[in-house]
Amino acid sequence: MDSFFLLRGVALAGLLSAGCSTSVHRPGLATAFDAHPAREITDEDIRVAFSARPQLPERVRVAYFSNDPARNAEIEGGLASLPHVSGVYRIPSLLVTGHRRFDEPRPWEPRREVGVHALRLLAARARCDALVVFDYGNRIEHGANGYAALNALLVPTLFAPFLEARVESYLDAYVIDVRNGYLYRHVSASQRGELSRLTVWSDADERLVERQWAALLADTRRDLDAAFVEGRLPPAPTPVVPDA
């Protein structure tokens, strides 16, 4: 009997702690982005950046880097399907972070700085016109509703819909010219949603994350295509022929 109450107490403690919690998905923690790592930004840097101009061709070859490798296939498919994209190149994580595919994260290791200049160089080696850097994350906050009063008993705790969830996701994309560093657009999309009357076994919050991701990707694709069109090299002026 004592072991039963001990088990019940442990189960209740775990369930109740899960009832008021926050889960944050922050991929890419092994890297830190820095536009100019290990050196001071100079007036010359600012002058060059200010003089940069749009210069994309009619059809763009795109290199991309994402902080979440699990989403690479969907990102790549979304880019490749855009009407003004001629090709897509995924910048390998190994070349950026130094981490191999099956390396385990080591929290005690300092984060490796990744500069936009380094990404542009890798994109240039692949003969790409534009670089797109993707930053994705989501947050799930769990709380208890009125059904939490049933948690005094073990069995109702396992099956009562005493949880609610708030789900928030974002996707940022930075469109940068490989040749001159011109920032064509910062595309930012976000989704928020709430769920109620969930049991501890429900995966409705994870399914909402996936629906939000699909909406974020669709919104971002639309804005990226517009950025590629707006960033085209301006047409050469028509020469003026003097009157005879």
JSON list of C-alpha atoms in Angstrom, two decimals:
[
{"chain": "A", "resi": 1, "resn": "MET", "atom": "CA", "xyz": [0.00, 0.00, 0.00]},
{"chain": "A", "resi": 2, "resn": "ASP", "atom": "CA", "xyz": [2.82, 2.41, 0.85]},
{"chain": "A", "resi": 3, "resn": "SER", "atom": "CA", "xyz": [4.41, 1.82, -2.56]},
{"chain": "A", "resi": 4, "resn": "PHE", "atom": "CA", "xyz": [1.07, 2.61, -4.25]},
{"chain": "A", "resi": 5, "resn": "PHE", "atom": "CA", "xyz": [0.82, 6.00, -2.54]},
{"chain": "A", "resi": 6, "resn": "LEU", "atom": "CA", "xyz": [4.48, 6.71, -3.32]},
{"chain": "A", "resi": 7, "resn": "LEU", "atom": "CA", "xyz": [3.85, 5.94, -7.00]},
{"chain": "A", "resi": 8, "resn": "ARG", "atom": "CA", "xyz": [0.73, 8.06, -6.97]},
{"chain": "A", "resi": 9, "resn": "GLY", "atom": "CA", "xyz": [2.61, 10.98, -5.41]},
{"chain": "A", "resi": 10, "resn": "VAL", "atom": "CA", "xyz": [5.38, 10.80, -7.98]},
{"chain": "A", "resi": 11, "resn": "ALA", "atom": "CA", "xyz": [2.87, 10.61, -10.84]},
{"chain": "A", "resi": 12, "resn": "LEU", "atom": "CA", "xyz": [0.87, 13.56, -9.51]},
{"chain": "A", "resi": 13, "resn": "ALA", "atom": "CA", "xyz": [3.99, 15.66, -9.04]},
{"chain": "A", "resi": 14, "resn": "GLY", "atom": "CA", "xyz": [5.07, 14.99, -12.60]},
{"chain": "A", "resi": 15, "resn": "LEU", "atom": "CA", "xyz": [1.66, 15.66, -14.10]},
{"chain": "A", "resi": 16, "resn": "LEU", "atom": "CA", "xyz": [1.06, 18.83, -12.14]},
{"chain": "A", "resi": 17, "resn": "SER", "atom": "CA", "xyz": [4.49, 20.18, -13.00]},
{"chain": "A", "resi": 18, "resn": "ALA", "atom": "CA", "xyz": [3.72, 19.46, -16.65]},
{"chain": "A", "resi": 19, "resn": "GLY", "atom": "CA", "xyz": [0.46, 21.35, -16.24]},
{"chain": "A", "resi": 20, "resn": "CYS", "atom": "CA", "xyz": [2.28, 24.66, -15.77]},
{"chain": "A", "resi": 21, "resn": "SER", "atom": "CA", "xyz": [5.28, 24.60, -18.07]},
{"chain": "A", "resi": 22, "resn": "THR", "atom": "CA", "xyz": [6.83, 26.18, -21.12]},
{"chain": "A", "resi": 23, "resn": "SER", "atom": "CA", "xyz": [8.49, 24.29, -23.95]},
{"chain": "A", "resi": 24, "resn": "VAL", "atom": "CA", "xyz": [10.64, 26.35, -26.31]},
{"chain": "A", "resi": 25, "resn": "HIS", "atom": "CA", "xyz": [12.04, 24.98, -29.57]},
{"chain": "A", "resi": 26, "resn": "ARG", "atom": "CA", "xyz": [15.21, 26.93, -30.36]},
{"chain": "A", "resi": 27, "resn": "PRO", "atom": "CA", "xyz": [17.27, 25.06, -32.95]},
{"chain": "A", "resi": 28, "resn": "GLY", "atom": "CA", "xyz": [20.73, 26.14, -33.96]},
{"chain": "A", "resi": 29, "resn": "LEU", "atom": "CA", "xyz": [22.03, 26.94, -30.48]},
{"chain": "A", "resi": 30, "resn": "ALA", "atom": "CA", "xyz": [25.50, 25.75, -31.54]},
{"chain": "A", "resi": 31, "resn": "THR", "atom": "CA", "xyz": [25.92, 28.90, -33.63]},
{"chain": "A", "resi": 32, "resn": "ALA", "atom": "CA", "xyz": [25.77, 32.64, -33.07]},
{"chain": "A", "resi": 33, "resn": "PHE", "atom": "CA", "xyz": [25.36, 35.01, -36.00]},
{"chain": "A", "resi": 34, "resn": "ASP", "atom": "CA", "xyz": [27.63, 38.00, -36.26]},
{"chain": "A", "resi": 35, "resn": "ALA", "atom": "CA", "xyz": [27.83, 40.21, -39.33]},
{"chain": "A", "resi": 36, "resn": "HIS", "atom": "CA", "xyz": [31.47, 41.13, -38.64]},
{"chain": "A", "resi": 37, "resn": "PRO", "atom": "CA", "xyz": [33.02, 38.60, -36.22]},
{"chain": "A", "resi": 38, "resn": "ALA", "atom": "CA", "xyz": [36.26, 39.45, -34.44]},
{"chain": "A", "resi": 39, "resn": "ARG", "atom": "CA", "xyz": [36.65, 42.95, -35.88]},
{"chain": "A", "resi": 40, "resn": "GLU", "atom": "CA", "xyz": [35.28, 46.46, -35.55]},
{"chain": "A", "resi": 41, "resn": "ILE", "atom": "CA", "xyz": [32.86, 47.84, -38.11]},
{"chain": "A", "resi": 42, "resn": "THR", "atom": "CA", "xyz": [34.48, 50.75, -39.93]},
{"chain": "A", "resi": 43, "resn": "ASP", "atom": "CA", "xyz": [33.23, 53.77, -41.84]},
{"chain": "A", "resi": 44, "resn": "GLU", "atom": "CA", "xyz": [34.34, 52.02, -45.03]},
{"chain": "A", "resi": 45, "resn": "ASP", "atom": "CA", "xyz": [32.01, 49.09, -44.21]},
{"chain": "A", "resi": 46, "resn": "ILE", "atom": "CA", "xyz": [29.14, 51.54, -43.83]},
{"chain": "A", "resi": 47, "resn": "ARG", "atom": "CA", "xyz": [30.04, 53.36, -47.06]},
{"chain": "A", "resi": 48, "resn": "VAL", "atom": "CA", "xyz": [30.15, 50.12, -49.04]},
{"chain": "A", "resi": 49, "resn": "ALA", "atom": "CA", "xyz": [26.84, 48.94, -47.55]},
{"chain": "A", "resi": 50, "resn": "PHE", "atom": "CA", "xyz": [25.19, 52.27, -48.33]},
{"chain": "A", "resi": 51, "resn": "SER", "atom": "CA", "xyz": [26.33, 52.22, -51.95]},
{"chain": "A", "resi": 52, "resn": "ALA", "atom": "CA", "xyz": [25.01, 48.67, -52.63]},
{"chain": "A", "resi": 53, "resn": "ARG", "atom": "CA", "xyz": [22.12, 48.45, -55.09]},
{"chain": "A", "resi": 54, "resn": "PRO", "atom": "CA", "xyz": [19.64, 45.75, -56.20]},
{"chain": "A", "resi": 55, "resn": "GLN", "atom": "CA", "xyz": [21.08, 43.61, -58.97]},
{"chain": "A", "resi": 56, "resn": "LEU", "atom": "CA", "xyz": [19.26, 40.26, -59.16]},
{"chain": "A", "resi": 57, "resn": "PRO", "atom": "CA", "xyz": [18.75, 38.59, -62.54]},
{"chain": "A", "resi": 58, "resn": "GLU", "atom": "CA", "xyz": [15.31, 37.69, -63.84]},
{"chain": "A", "resi": 59, "resn": "ARG", "atom": "CA", "xyz": [15.72, 34.13, -62.54]},
{"chain": "A", "resi": 60, "resn": "VAL", "atom": "CA", "xyz": [17.66, 33.77, -59.31]},
{"chain": "A", "resi": 61, "resn": "ARG", "atom": "CA", "xyz": [19.90, 30.98, -58.09]},
{"chain": "A", "resi": 62, "resn": "VAL", "atom": "CA", "xyz": [19.40, 30.86, -54.30]},
{"chain": "A", "resi": 63, "resn": "ALA", "atom": "CA", "xyz": [21.62, 29.59, -51.49]},
{"chain": "A", "resi": 64, "resn": "TYR", "atom": "CA", "xyz": [20.00, 29.15, -48.10]},
{"chain": "A", "resi": 65, "resn": "PHE", "atom": "CA", "xyz": [20.97, 28.34, -44.53]},
{"chain": "A", "resi": 66, "resn": "SER", "atom": "CA", "xyz": [18.46, 27.34, -41.85]},
{"chain": "A", "resi": 67, "resn": "ASN", "atom": "CA", "xyz": [18.96, 27.11, -38.10]},
{"chain": "A", "resi": 68, "resn": "ASP", "atom": "CA", "xyz": [16.67, 24.03, -38.07]},
{"chain": "A", "resi": 69, "resn": "PRO", "atom": "CA", "xyz": [18.01, 21.23, -40.30]},
{"chain": "A", "resi": 70, "resn": "ALA", "atom": "CA", "xyz": [14.83, 19.21, -39.68]},
{"chain": "A", "resi": 71, "resn": "ARG", "atom": "CA", "xyz": [12.95, 21.73, -41.84]},
{"chain": "A", "resi": 72, "resn": "ASN", "atom": "CA", "xyz": [15.46, 21.86, -44.69]},
{"chain": "A", "resi": 73, "resn": "ALA", "atom": "CA", "xyz": [13.52, 19.60, -47.08]},
{"chain": "A", "resi": 74, "resn": "GLU", "atom": "CA", "xyz": [10.36, 21.71, -46.81]},
{"chain": "A", "resi": 75, "resn": "ILE", "atom": "CA", "xyz": [12.30, 24.98, -47.11]},
{"chain": "A", "resi": 76, "resn": "GLU", "atom": "CA", "xyz": [14.19, 23.73, -50.14]},
{"chain": "A", "resi": 77, "resn": "GLY", "atom": "CA", "xyz": [11.02, 22.50, -51.83]},
{"chain": "A", "resi": 78, "resn": "GLY", "atom": "CA", "xyz": [9.30, 25.81, -51.14]},
{"chain": "A", "resi": 79, "resn": "LEU", "atom": "CA", "xyz": [12.17, 27.80, -52.65]},
{"chain": "A", "resi": 80, "resn": "ALA", "atom": "CA", "xyz": [12.55, 25.54, -55.68]},
{"chain": "A", "resi": 81, "resn": "SER", "atom": "CA", "xyz": [8.86, 25.91, -56.55]},
{"chain": "A", "resi": 82, "resn": "LEU", "atom": "CA", "xyz": [9.02, 29.71, -56.82]},
{"chain": "A", "resi": 83, "resn": "PRO", "atom": "CA", "xyz": [8.60, 30.86, -60.42]},
{"chain": "A", "resi": 84, "resn": "HIS", "atom": "CA", "xyz": [11.58, 33.23, -60.35]},
{"chain": "A", "resi": 85, "resn": "VAL", "atom": "CA", "xyz": [14.07, 30.75, -58.84]},
{"chain": "A", "resi": 86, "resn": "SER", "atom": "CA", "xyz": [16.34, 28.84, -61.24]},
{"chain": "A", "resi": 87, "resn": "GLY", "atom": "CA", "xyz": [18.10, 26.68, -58.65]},
{"chain": "A", "resi": 88, "resn": "VAL", "atom": "CA", "xyz": [18.55, 26.12, -54.91]},
{"chain": "A", "resi": 89, "resn": "TYR", "atom": "CA", "xyz": [21.71, 25.29, -52.94]},
{"chain": "A", "resi": 90, "resn": "ARG", "atom": "CA", "xyz": [21.61, 24.25, -49.28]},
{"chain": "A", "resi": 91, "resn": "ILE", "atom": "CA", "xyz": [24.70, 25.46, -47.42]},
{"chain": "A", "resi": 92, "resn": "PRO", "atom": "CA", "xyz": [25.83, 22.40, -45.42]},
{"chain": "A", "resi": 93, "resn": "SER", "atom": "CA", "xyz": [25.74, 22.77, -41.65]},
{"chain": "A", "resi": 94, "resn": "LEU", "atom": "CA", "xyz": [29.19, 21.16, -41.37]},
{"chain": "A", "resi": 95, "resn": "LEU", "atom": "CA", "xyz": [30.78, 24.05, -43.28]},
{"chain": "A", "resi": 96, "resn": "VAL", "atom": "CA", "xyz": [29.02, 26.59, -41.05]},
{"chain": "A", "resi": 97, "resn": "THR", "atom": "CA", "xyz": [28.97, 25.09, -37.56]},
{"chain": "A", "resi": 98, "resn": "GLY", "atom": "CA", "xyz": [31.73, 22.47, -37.75]},
{"chain": "A", "resi": 99, "resn": "HIS", "atom": "CA", "xyz": [29.31, 19.89, -36.32]},
{"chain": "A", "resi": 100, "resn": "ARG", "atom": "CA", "xyz": [28.88, 16.57, -38.10]},
{"chain": "A", "resi": 101, "resn": "ARG", "atom": "CA", "xyz": [25.43, 15.09, -38.70]},
{"chain": "A", "resi": 102, "resn": "PHE", "atom": "CA", "xyz": [25.35, 12.76, -35.67]},
{"chain": "A", "resi": 103, "resn": "ASP", "atom": "CA", "xyz": [27.37, 14.91, -33.26]},
{"chain": "A", "resi": 104, "resn": "GLU", "atom": "CA", "xyz": [25.73, 15.32, -29.86]},
{"chain": "A", "resi": 105, "resn": "PRO", "atom": "CA", "xyz": [25.39, 18.92, -28.63]},
{"chain": "A", "resi": 106, "resn": "ARG", "atom": "CA", "xyz": [27.82, 19.87, -25.86]},
{"chain": "A", "resi": 107, "resn": "PRO", "atom": "CA", "xyz": [26.34, 22.68, -23.71]},
{"chain": "A", "resi": 108, "resn": "TRP", "atom": "CA", "xyz": [29.74, 23.53, -22.22]},
{"chain": "A", "resi": 109, "resn": "GLU", "atom": "CA", "xyz": [31.29, 24.33, -25.59]},
{"chain": "A", "resi": 110, "resn": "PRO", "atom": "CA", "xyz": [31.17, 27.99, -26.68]},
{"chain": "A", "resi": 111, "resn": "ARG", "atom": "CA", "xyz": [28.89, 28.74, -29.59]},
{"chain": "A", "resi": 112, "resn": "ARG", "atom": "CA", "xyz": [30.68, 29.10, -32.90]},
{"chain": "A", "resi": 113, "resn": "GLU", "atom": "CA", "xyz": [30.24, 32.51, -34.49]},
{"chain": "A", "resi": 114, "resn": "VAL", "atom": "CA", "xyz": [28.85, 32.48, -38.02]},
{"chain": "A", "resi": 115, "resn": "GLY", "atom": "CA", "xyz": [29.15, 35.65, -40.06]},
{"chain": "A", "resi": 116, "resn": "VAL", "atom": "CA", "xyz": [27.00, 36.70, -42.97]},
{"chain": "A", "resi": 117, "resn": "HIS", "atom": "CA", "xyz": [30.24, 37.25, -44.93]},
{"chain": "A", "resi": 118, "resn": "ALA", "atom": "CA", "xyz": [31.13, 33.58, -44.47]},
{"chain": "A", "resi": 119, "resn": "LEU", "atom": "CA", "xyz": [27.70, 32.51, -45.72]},
{"chain": "A", "resi": 120, "resn": "ARG", "atom": "CA", "xyz": [28.00, 34.83, -48.71]},
{"chain": "A", "resi": 121, "resn": "LEU", "atom": "CA", "xyz": [31.37, 33.29, -49.55]},
{"chain": "A", "resi": 122, "resn": "LEU", "atom": "CA", "xyz": [29.92, 29.78, -49.45]},
{"chain": "A", "resi": 123, "resn": "ALA", "atom": "CA", "xyz": [26.99, 30.94, -51.60]},
{"chain": "A", "resi": 124, "resn": "ALA", "atom": "CA", "xyz": [29.40, 32.56, -54.09]},
{"chain": "A", "resi": 125, "resn": "ARG", "atom": "CA", "xyz": [31.34, 29.33, -54.42]},
{"chain": "A", "resi": 126, "resn": "ALA", "atom": "CA", "xyz": [28.08, 27.68, -55.46]},
{"chain": "A", "resi": 127, "resn": "ARG", "atom": "CA", "xyz": [27.51, 30.48, -58.02]},
{"chain": "A", "resi": 128, "resn": "CYS", "atom": "CA", "xyz": [24.36, 31.77, -56.31]},
{"chain": "A", "resi": 129, "resn": "ASP", "atom": "CA", "xyz": [22.86, 35.22, -56.71]},
{"chain": "A", "resi": 130, "resn": "ALA", "atom": "CA", "xyz": [20.96, 35.50, -53.43]},
{"chain": "A", "resi": 131, "resn": "LEU", "atom": "CA", "xyz": [21.44, 34.19, -49.90]},
{"chain": "A", "resi": 132, "resn": "VAL", "atom": "CA", "xyz": [18.42, 33.49, -47.67]},
{"chain": "A", "resi": 133, "resn": "VAL", "atom": "CA", "xyz": [19.00, 32.91, -43.94]},
{"chain": "A", "resi": 134, "resn": "PHE", "atom": "CA", "xyz": [16.09, 31.28, -42.10]},
{"chain": "A", "resi": 135, "resn": "ASP", "atom": "CA", "xyz": [15.46, 31.52, -38.35]},
{"chain": "A", "resi": 136, "resn": "TYR", "atom": "CA", "xyz": [12.62, 29.33, -36.99]},
{"chain": "A", "resi": 137, "resn": "GLY", "atom": "CA", "xyz": [11.34, 28.58, -33.50]},
{"chain": "A", "resi": 138, "resn": "ASN", "atom": "CA", "xyz": [8.22, 27.83, -31.51]},
{"chain": "A", "resi": 139, "resn": "ARG", "atom": "CA", "xyz": [7.00, 28.02, -27.93]},
{"chain": "A", "resi": 140, "resn": "ILE", "atom": "CA", "xyz": [4.31, 25.96, -26.17]},
{"chain": "A", "resi": 141, "resn": "GLU", "atom": "CA", "xyz": [2.99, 27.17, -22.80]},
{"chain": "A", "resi": 142, "resn": "HIS", "atom": "CA", "xyz": [0.90, 24.73, -20.79]},
{"chain": "A", "resi": 143, "resn": "GLY", "atom": "CA", "xyz": [-1.45, 25.74, -18.02]},
{"chain": "A", "resi": 144, "resn": "ALA", "atom": "CA", "xyz": [-4.24, 24.16, -15.98]},
{"chain": "A", "resi": 145, "resn": "ASN", "atom": "CA", "xyz": [-7.98, 24.79, -16.37]},
{"chain": "A", "resi": 146, "resn": "GLY", "atom": "CA", "xyz": [-10.92, 24.10, -14.05]},
{"chain": "A", "resi": 147, "resn": "TYR", "atom": "CA", "xyz": [-10.65, 20.35, -14.49]},
{"chain": "A", "resi": 148, "resn": "ALA", "atom": "CA", "xyz": [-7.40, 20.48, -12.50]},
{"chain": "A", "resi": 149, "resn": "ALA", "atom": "CA", "xyz": [-9.54, 20.15, -9.37]},
{"chain": "A", "resi": 150, "resn": "LEU", "atom": "CA", "xyz": [-9.90, 16.47, -10.25]},
{"chain": "A", "resi": 151, "resn": "ASN", "atom": "CA", "xyz": [-6.16, 15.95, -9.88]},
{"chain": "A", "resi": 152, "resn": "ALA", "atom": "CA", "xyz": [-6.59, 14.98, -6.22]},
{"chain": "A", "resi": 153, "resn": "LEU", "atom": "CA", "xyz": [-7.28, 11.49, -7.58]},
{"chain": "A", "resi": 154, "resn": "LEU", "atom": "CA", "xyz": [-4.78, 9.64, -9.70]},
{"chain": "A", "resi": 155, "resn": "VAL", "atom": "CA", "xyz": [-7.08, 8.04, -12.28]},
{"chain": "A", "resi": 156, "resn": "PRO", "atom": "CA", "xyz": [-8.96, 11.24, -13.20]},
{"chain": "A", "resi": 157, "resn": "THR", "atom": "CA", "xyz": [-5.59, 12.99, -13.54]},
{"chain": "A", "resi": 158, "resn": "LEU", "atom": "CA", "xyz": [-4.60, 10.54, -16.24]},
{"chain": "A", "resi": 159, "resn": "PHE", "atom": "CA", "xyz": [-7.75, 11.12, -18.29]},
{"chain": "A", "resi": 160, "resn": "ALA", "atom": "CA", "xyz": [-9.28, 14.49, -17.29]},
{"chain": "A", "resi": 161, "resn": "PRO", "atom": "CA", "xyz": [-8.93, 17.31, -19.86]},
{"chain": "A", "resi": 162, "resn": "PHE", "atom": "CA", "xyz": [-7.30, 19.63, -17.33]},
{"chain": "A", "resi": 163, "resn": "LEU", "atom": "CA", "xyz": [-4.68, 21.23, -19.60]},
{"chain": "A", "resi": 164, "resn": "GLU", "atom": "CA", "xyz": [-4.72, 24.22, -21.90]},
{"chain": "A", "resi": 165, "resn": "ALA", "atom": "CA", "xyz": [-1.97, 25.32, -24.25]},
{"chain": "A", "resi": 166, "resn": "ARG", "atom": "CA", "xyz": [-0.82, 28.50, -25.94]},
{"chain": "A", "resi": 167, "resn": "VAL", "atom": "CA", "xyz": [1.26, 27.89, -29.05]},
{"chain": "A", "resi": 168, "resn": "GLU", "atom": "CA", "xyz": [3.37, 30.51, -30.81]},
{"chain": "A", "resi": 169, "resn": "SER", "atom": "CA", "xyz": [5.65, 30.00, -33.83]},
{"chain": "A", "resi": 170, "resn": "TYR", "atom": "CA", "xyz": [7.75, 32.35, -35.96]},
{"chain": "A", "resi": 171, "resn": "LEU", "atom": "CA", "xyz": [9.79, 32.21, -39.15]},
{"chain": "A", "resi": 172, "resn": "ASP", "atom": "CA", "xyz": [12.18, 35.00, -40.13]},
{"chain": "A", "resi": 173, "resn": "ALA", "atom": "CA", "xyz": [13.99, 35.07, -43.47]},
{"chain": "A", "resi": 174, "resn": "TYR", "atom": "CA", "xyz": [16.72, 37.50, -44.53]},
{"chain": "A", "resi": 175, "resn": "VAL", "atom": "CA", "xyz": [17.24, 37.93, -48.29]},
{"chain": "A", "resi": 176, "resn": "ILE", "atom": "CA", "xyz": [20.79, 39.13, -49.02]},
{"chain": "A", "resi": 177, "resn": "ASP", "atom": "CA", "xyz": [22.65, 39.79, -52.26]},
{"chain": "A", "resi": 178, "resn": "VAL", "atom": "CA", "xyz": [25.64, 37.46, -52.48]},
{"chain": "A", "resi": 179, "resn": "ARG", "atom": "CA", "xyz": [27.80, 39.90, -54.49]},
{"chain": "A", "resi": 180, "resn": "ASN", "atom": "CA", "xyz": [27.37, 43.15, -52.57]},
{"chain": "A", "resi": 181, "resn": "GLY", "atom": "CA", "xyz": [25.55, 42.28, -49.33]},
{"chain": "A", "resi": 182, "resn": "TYR", "atom": "CA", "xyz": [22.44, 44.32, -50.17]},
{"chain": "A", "resi": 183, "resn": "LEU", "atom": "CA", "xyz": [19.54, 43.39, -47.85]},
{"chain": "A", "resi": 184, "resn": "TYR", "atom": "CA", "xyz": [16.55, 42.95, -50.13]},
{"chain": "A", "resi": 185, "resn": "ARG", "atom": "CA", "xyz": [14.03, 42.13, -47.46]},
{"chain": "A", "resi": 186, "resn": "HIS", "atom": "CA", "xyz": [13.55, 40.87, -43.92]},
{"chain": "A", "resi": 187, "resn": "VAL", "atom": "CA", "xyz": [10.50, 38.61, -44.10]},
{"chain": "A", "resi": 188, "resn": "SER", "atom": "CA", "xyz": [8.90, 37.97, -40.71]},
{"chain": "A", "resi": 189, "resn": "ALA", "atom": "CA", "xyz": [5.88, 35.71, -40.15]},
{"chain": "A", "resi": 190, "resn": "SER", "atom": "CA", "xyz": [4.29, 34.56, -36.90]},
{"chain": "A", "resi": 191, "resn": "GLN", "atom": "CA", "xyz": [1.36, 32.39, -35.80]},
{"chain": "A", "resi": 192, "resn": "ARG", "atom": "CA", "xyz": [-0.43, 32.14, -32.45]},
{"chain": "A", "resi": 193, "resn": "GLY", "atom": "CA", "xyz": [-3.12, 29.77, -31.24]},
{"chain": "A", "resi": 194, "resn": "GLU", "atom": "CA", "xyz": [-4.76, 28.40, -28.10]},
{"chain": "A", "resi": 195, "resn": "LEU", "atom": "CA", "xyz": [-6.06, 24.96, -27.17]},
{"chain": "A", "resi": 196, "resn": "SER", "atom": "CA", "xyz": [-8.24, 23.96, -24.24]},
{"chain": "A", "resi": 197, "resn": "ARG", "atom": "CA", "xyz": [-9.44, 20.78, -22.54]},
{"chain": "A", "resi": 198, "resn": "LEU", "atom": "CA", "xyz": [-6.39, 18.66, -23.31]},
{"chain": "A", "resi": 199, "resn": "THR", "atom": "CA", "xyz": [-5.44, 15.46, -21.51]},
{"chain": "A", "resi": 200, "resn": "VAL", "atom": "CA", "xyz": [-1.87, 14.62, -20.63]},
{"chain": "A", "resi": 201, "resn": "TRP", "atom": "CA", "xyz": [-1.85, 12.19, -23.57]},
{"chain": "A", "resi": 202, "resn": "SER", "atom": "CA", "xyz": [-2.93, 14.75, -26.18]},
{"chain": "A", "resi": 203, "resn": "ASP", "atom": "CA", "xyz": [-0.60, 15.73, -29.00]},
{"chain": "A", "resi": 204, "resn": "ALA", "atom": "CA", "xyz": [-2.91, 18.48, -30.25]},
{"chain": "A", "resi": 205, "resn": "ASP", "atom": "CA", "xyz": [-0.31, 21.12, -29.37]},
{"chain": "A", "resi": 206, "resn": "GLU", "atom": "CA", "xyz": [2.32, 19.43, -31.55]},
{"chain": "A", "resi": 207, "resn": "ARG", "atom": "CA", "xyz": [-0.17, 19.12, -34.40]},
{"chain": "A", "resi": 208, "resn": "LEU", "atom": "CA", "xyz": [-0.93, 22.84, -34.05]},
{"chain": "A", "resi": 209, "resn": "VAL", "atom": "CA", "xyz": [2.81, 23.54, -34.31]},
{"chain": "A", "resi": 210, "resn": "GLU", "atom": "CA", "xyz": [2.87, 21.69, -37.64]},
{"chain": "A", "resi": 211, "resn": "ARG", "atom": "CA", "xyz": [-0.18, 23.59, -38.95]},
{"chain": "A", "resi": 212, "resn": "GLN", "atom": "CA", "xyz": [1.44, 26.86, -37.92]},
{"chain": "A", "resi": 213, "resn": "TRP", "atom": "CA", "xyz": [4.67, 25.84, -39.68]},
{"chain": "A", "resi": 214, "resn": "ALA", "atom": "CA", "xyz": [2.78, 25.17, -42.91]},
{"chain": "A", "resi": 215, "resn": "ALA", "atom": "CA", "xyz": [1.13, 28.61, -42.71]},
{"chain": "A", "resi": 216, "resn": "LEU", "atom": "CA", "xyz": [4.45, 30.32, -41.92]},
{"chain": "A", "resi": 217, "resn": "LEU", "atom": "CA", "xyz": [6.17, 28.67, -44.86]},
{"chain": "A", "resi": 218, "resn": "ALA", "atom": "CA", "xyz": [3.35, 29.62, -47.25]},
{"chain": "A", "resi": 219, "resn": "ASP", "atom": "CA", "xyz": [3.42, 33.28, -46.13]},
{"chain": "A", "resi": 220, "resn": "THR", "atom": "CA", "xyz": [7.22, 33.39, -46.35]},
{"chain": "A", "resi": 221, "resn": "ARG", "atom": "CA", "xyz": [7.29, 31.86, -49.84]},
{"chain": "A", "resi": 222, "resn": "ARG", "atom": "CA", "xyz": [4.93, 34.55, -51.12]},
{"chain": "A", "resi": 223, "resn": "ASP", "atom": "CA", "xyz": [7.04, 37.37, -49.67]},
{"chain": "A", "resi": 224, "resn": "LEU", "atom": "CA", "xyz": [10.30, 35.83, -50.89]},
{"chain": "A", "resi": 225, "resn": "ASP", "atom": "CA", "xyz": [9.04, 35.65, -54.45]},
{"chain": "A", "resi": 226, "resn": "ALA", "atom": "CA", "xyz": [8.04, 39.32, -54.25]},
{"chain": "A", "resi": 227, "resn": "ALA", "atom": "CA", "xyz": [11.51, 40.18, -52.93]},
{"chain": "A", "resi": 228, "resn": "PHE", "atom": "CA", "xyz": [13.20, 38.41, -55.86]},
{"chain": "A", "resi": 229, "resn": "VAL", "atom": "CA", "xyz": [11.05, 40.35, -58.33]},
{"chain": "A", "resi": 230, "resn": "GLU", "atom": "CA", "xyz": [11.63, 43.70, -56.62]},
{"chain": "A", "resi": 231, "resn": "GLY", "atom": "CA", "xyz": [15.37, 43.06, -56.44]},
{"chain": "A", "resi": 232, "resn": "ARG", "atom": "CA", "xyz": [15.92, 42.72, -60.18]},
{"chain": "A", "resi": 233, "resn": "LEU", "atom": "CA", "xyz": [18.65, 44.74, -61.83]},
{"chain": "A", "resi": 234, "resn": "PRO", "atom": "CA", "xyz": [17.07, 47.95, -63.08]},
{"chain": "A", "resi": 235, "resn": "PRO", "atom": "CA", "xyz": [16.81, 48.05, -66.87]},
{"chain": "A", "resi": 236, "resn": "ALA", "atom": "CA", "xyz": [19.46, 50.00, -68.69]},
{"chain": "A", "resi": 237, "resn": "PRO", "atom": "CA", "xyz": [18.30, 53.46, -69.75]},
{"chain": "A", "resi": 238, "resn": "THR", "atom": "CA", "xyz": [17.33, 53.83, -73.37]},
{"chain": "A", "resi": 239, "resn": "PRO", "atom": "CA", "xyz": [20.04, 55.81, -75.15]},
{"chain": "A", "resi": 240, "resn": "VAL", "atom": "CA", "xyz": [18.91, 59.19, -76.34]},
{"chain": "A", "resi": 241, "resn": "VAL", "atom": "CA", "xyz": [19.48, 59.69, -80.05]},
{"chain": "A", "resi": 242, "resn": "PRO", "atom": "CA", "xyz": [20.10, 63.33, -80.83]},
{"chain": "A", "resi": 243, "resn": "ASP", "atom": "CA", "xyz": [18.02, 64.90, -83.52]},
{"chain": "A", "resi": 244, "resn": "ALA", "atom": "CA", "xyz": [19.69, 65.17, -86.87]}
]
